[in-house]
């Protein structure tokens, strides 16, 4: 529709900016409510939390055939660990130091590859599924029915899923990290024929337990953001099935941005420009 009156385009831009700011405020309030109700959800709805943990980790129905999120995140991290080993062995071999491939696996997998891949897998599986489920509940008026039965919908629908995601991510990421390490070792030692002792020496030398601990913290923050973002878009979905699809797309888009942003901020805060390691000799 054409803008009527003076400065129509300027008023339209100001209105869009105002709506964007309002949306950020609504998201912040929703996130605060969801986090504040986590203790209530654990205390009042423990069976629902356990059901969601099982559904998130191993899947239900047809998804259980391939293992749910375990299989998806595991496959992604196995592939990324093998790719890092291939690129590291090839690139370092060009300058005659392919022995440092173990360093690549210990350094890049922990700090960058495994957390980012795990975050992407969470967004594509747990996050998108939560948005679709809650969105379907919203458009079919199930959430309104919960409210009519004096059941607070935010703790029961949202906080339980956020809690389940935070619980499930720790063993999931542990398996993913071990898988990326095994994939890098298998590729380098078995496929490329490097000495296992040589690979293990550089791998253990540069594998810092502090980096591993921070990678778990990083993934926990990612999981929290992914679950909050996707539950928000599902909870506020409208417009029928097409509106649920739009909500899933918006949730995936924003959560992927947050995954990369968390990785960038953690890297800048912890490692800065030096990388926190010395390679000499």
PDB file of N, CA, C and O in Angstrom, residues 11 28 39 49 51 53 55 66 70 74 87 108 113 133 149 152 172 189-190 194 196 198-199 202 224 232 237 272 279:
ATOM      1  N   UNK A  11       8.364   7.184   7.716  1.00  0.00           N
ATOM      2  CA  UNK A  11       7.479   6.665   8.754  1.00  0.00           C
ATOM      3  C   UNK A  11       7.404   5.146   8.704  1.00  0.00           C
ATOM      4  O   UNK A  11       7.326   4.477   9.742  1.00  0.00           O
ATOM      5  N   UNK A  28      12.828 -11.278  24.976  1.00  0.00           N
ATOM      6  CA  UNK A  28      13.557 -11.222  26.246  1.00  0.00           C
ATOM      7  C   UNK A  28      12.652 -11.587  27.417  1.00  0.00           C
ATOM      8  O   UNK A  28      13.049 -12.341  28.317  1.00  0.00           O
ATOM      9  N   UNK A  39      12.868 -24.470  37.526  1.00  0.00           N
ATOM     10  CA  UNK A  39      12.699 -25.236  38.782  1.00  0.00           C
ATOM     11  C   UNK A  39      11.276 -25.738  38.983  1.00  0.00           C
ATOM     12  O   UNK A  39      11.066 -26.873  39.451  1.00  0.00           O
ATOM     13  N   UNK A  49       9.454 -34.098  31.677  1.00  0.00           N
ATOM     14  CA  UNK A  49      10.864 -33.812  31.391  1.00  0.00           C
ATOM     15  C   UNK A  49      11.587 -35.089  30.953  1.00  0.00           C
ATOM     16  O   UNK A  49      12.335 -35.088  29.964  1.00  0.00           O
ATOM     17  N   UNK A  51      10.260 -37.779  29.638  1.00  0.00           N
ATOM     18  CA  UNK A  51       9.759 -38.186  28.323  1.00  0.00           C
ATOM     19  C   UNK A  51      10.423 -37.381  27.208  1.00  0.00           C
ATOM     20  O   UNK A  51      10.809 -37.929  26.161  1.00  0.00           O
ATOM     21  N   UNK A  53      13.364 -35.882  27.378  1.00  0.00           N
ATOM     22  CA  UNK A  53      14.773 -36.252  27.278  1.00  0.00           C
ATOM     23  C   UNK A  53      14.935 -37.484  26.387  1.00  0.00           C
ATOM     24  O   UNK A  53      15.813 -37.535  25.508  1.00  0.00           O
ATOM     25  N   UNK A  55      12.806 -38.535  24.124  1.00  0.00           N
ATOM     26  CA  UNK A  55      12.403 -38.180  22.759  1.00  0.00           C
ATOM     27  C   UNK A  55      13.490 -37.397  22.042  1.00  0.00           C
ATOM     28  O   UNK A  55      13.761 -37.623  20.861  1.00  0.00           O
ATOM     29  N   UNK A  66      16.731 -44.432  13.359  1.00  0.00           N
ATOM     30  CA  UNK A  66      18.091 -43.948  13.122  1.00  0.00           C
ATOM     31  C   UNK A  66      18.716 -43.343  14.373  1.00  0.00           C
ATOM     32  O   UNK A  66      19.819 -42.805  14.319  1.00  0.00           O
ATOM     33  N   UNK A  70      21.047 -38.399  18.554  1.00  0.00           N
ATOM     34  CA  UNK A  70      22.325 -39.088  18.760  1.00  0.00           C
ATOM     35  C   UNK A  70      22.962 -39.425  17.418  1.00  0.00           C
ATOM     36  O   UNK A  70      24.151 -39.162  17.179  1.00  0.00           O
ATOM     37  N   UNK A  74      26.098 -37.395  15.930  1.00  0.00           N
ATOM     38  CA  UNK A  74      27.248 -38.298  15.819  1.00  0.00           C
ATOM     39  C   UNK A  74      27.777 -38.377  14.409  1.00  0.00           C
ATOM     40  O   UNK A  74      28.995 -38.323  14.180  1.00  0.00           O
ATOM     41  N   UNK A  87      42.250 -32.774   5.649  1.00  0.00           N
ATOM     42  CA  UNK A  87      42.803 -31.468   5.285  1.00  0.00           C
ATOM     43  C   UNK A  87      44.106 -31.186   6.027  1.00  0.00           C
ATOM     44  O   UNK A  87      45.050 -30.633   5.449  1.00  0.00           O
ATOM     45  N   UNK A 108      41.551 -28.050  16.769  1.00  0.00           N
ATOM     46  CA  UNK A 108      40.425 -27.505  16.015  1.00  0.00           C
ATOM     47  C   UNK A 108      39.114 -28.165  16.417  1.00  0.00           C
ATOM     48  O   UNK A 108      38.075 -27.502  16.525  1.00  0.00           O
ATOM     49  N   UNK A 113      35.289 -26.954  15.638  1.00  0.00           N
ATOM     50  CA  UNK A 113      34.480 -27.841  14.804  1.00  0.00           C
ATOM     51  C   UNK A 113      33.383 -28.559  15.591  1.00  0.00           C
ATOM     52  O   UNK A 113      32.201 -28.477  15.233  1.00  0.00           O
ATOM     53  N   UNK A 133       6.357 -28.930  17.063  1.00  0.00           N
ATOM     54  CA  UNK A 133       5.440 -29.504  18.047  1.00  0.00           C
ATOM     55  C   UNK A 133       4.623 -28.421  18.760  1.00  0.00           C
ATOM     56  O   UNK A 133       3.392 -28.506  18.856  1.00  0.00           O
ATOM     57  N   UNK A 149      -7.541 -25.393  31.782  1.00  0.00           N
ATOM     58  CA  UNK A 149      -7.512 -26.384  32.864  1.00  0.00           C
ATOM     59  C   UNK A 149      -6.608 -25.951  34.012  1.00  0.00           C
ATOM     60  O   UNK A 149      -6.222 -26.771  34.847  1.00  0.00           O
ATOM     61  N   UNK A 152      -0.391 -23.943  33.758  1.00  0.00           N
ATOM     62  CA  UNK A 152       0.397 -22.883  33.152  1.00  0.00           C
ATOM     63  C   UNK A 152       1.165 -23.436  31.957  1.00  0.00           C
ATOM     64  O   UNK A 152       1.921 -24.404  32.081  1.00  0.00           O
ATOM     65  N   UNK A 172      25.139 -36.175  24.773  1.00  0.00           N
ATOM     66  CA  UNK A 172      25.202 -36.084  23.318  1.00  0.00           C
ATOM     67  C   UNK A 172      26.522 -35.475  22.853  1.00  0.00           C
ATOM     68  O   UNK A 172      27.182 -35.980  21.932  1.00  0.00           O
ATOM     69  N   UNK A 189      45.716 -42.536  10.976  1.00  0.00           N
ATOM     70  CA  UNK A 189      46.534 -43.728  11.242  1.00  0.00           C
ATOM     71  C   UNK A 189      46.220 -44.860  10.271  1.00  0.00           C
ATOM     72  O   UNK A 189      47.130 -45.473   9.695  1.00  0.00           O
ATOM     73  N   UNK A 190      44.948 -45.142  10.067  1.00  0.00           N
ATOM     74  CA  UNK A 190      44.560 -46.301   9.245  1.00  0.00           C
ATOM     75  C   UNK A 190      44.586 -45.962   7.758  1.00  0.00           C
ATOM     76  O   UNK A 190      45.157 -46.708   6.949  1.00  0.00           O
ATOM     77  N   UNK A 194      49.955 -43.103   9.107  1.00  0.00           N
ATOM     78  CA  UNK A 194      50.869 -42.467  10.050  1.00  0.00           C
ATOM     79  C   UNK A 194      51.003 -43.350  11.299  1.00  0.00           C
ATOM     80  O   UNK A 194      50.074 -44.046  11.690  1.00  0.00           O
ATOM     81  N   UNK A 196      50.790 -44.659  14.870  1.00  0.00           N
ATOM     82  CA  UNK A 196      49.822 -44.358  15.925  1.00  0.00           C
ATOM     83  C   UNK A 196      50.483 -43.667  17.116  1.00  0.00           C
ATOM     84  O   UNK A 196      49.893 -42.782  17.742  1.00  0.00           O
ATOM     85  N   UNK A 198      53.083 -41.655  17.006  1.00  0.00           N
ATOM     86  CA  UNK A 198      53.348 -40.265  16.629  1.00  0.00           C
ATOM     87  C   UNK A 198      52.086 -39.428  16.708  1.00  0.00           C
ATOM     88  O   UNK A 198      52.089 -38.310  17.251  1.00  0.00           O
ATOM     89  N   UNK A 199      50.991 -39.968  16.199  1.00  0.00           N
ATOM     90  CA  UNK A 199      49.726 -39.237  16.241  1.00  0.00           C
ATOM     91  C   UNK A 199      49.291 -39.002  17.684  1.00  0.00           C
ATOM     92  O   UNK A 199      48.919 -37.885  18.055  1.00  0.00           O
ATOM     93  N   UNK A 202      51.335 -36.120  19.628  1.00  0.00           N
ATOM     94  CA  UNK A 202      50.957 -34.726  19.379  1.00  0.00           C
ATOM     95  C   UNK A 202      49.510 -34.459  19.797  1.00  0.00           C
ATOM     96  O   UNK A 202      49.176 -33.336  20.216  1.00  0.00           O
ATOM     97  N   UNK A 224      20.978 -23.841  25.333  1.00  0.00           N
ATOM     98  CA  UNK A 224      20.003 -22.976  25.988  1.00  0.00           C
ATOM     99  C   UNK A 224      19.395 -21.993  24.993  1.00  0.00           C
ATOM    100  O   UNK A 224      18.165 -21.824  24.926  1.00  0.00           O
ATOM    101  N   UNK A 232      10.165 -20.215  21.553  1.00  0.00           N
ATOM    102  CA  UNK A 232       9.497 -18.917  21.398  1.00  0.00           C
ATOM    103  C   UNK A 232       8.716 -18.859  20.092  1.00  0.00           C
ATOM    104  O   UNK A 232       7.543 -18.469  20.072  1.00  0.00           O
ATOM    105  N   UNK A 237       3.451 -19.112  17.252  1.00  0.00           N
ATOM    106  CA  UNK A 237       3.093 -19.387  15.857  1.00  0.00           C
ATOM    107  C   UNK A 237       1.624 -19.045  15.614  1.00  0.00           C
ATOM    108  O   UNK A 237       0.778 -19.146  16.503  1.00  0.00           O
ATOM    109  N   UNK A 272      41.559 -14.987  22.315  1.00  0.00           N
ATOM    110  CA  UNK A 272      42.054 -13.743  21.731  1.00  0.00           C
ATOM    111  C   UNK A 272      42.732 -13.962  20.405  1.00  0.00           C
ATOM    112  O   UNK A 272      42.333 -14.793  19.591  1.00  0.00           O
ATOM    113  N   UNK A 279      54.028 -23.106  19.554  1.00  0.00           N
ATOM    114  CA  UNK A 279      54.526 -24.184  18.704  1.00  0.00           C
ATOM    115  C   UNK A 279      55.938 -23.828  18.268  1.00  0.00           C
ATOM    116  O   UNK A 279      56.136 -22.850  17.566  1.00  0.00           O
TER     117      UNK A 279
END
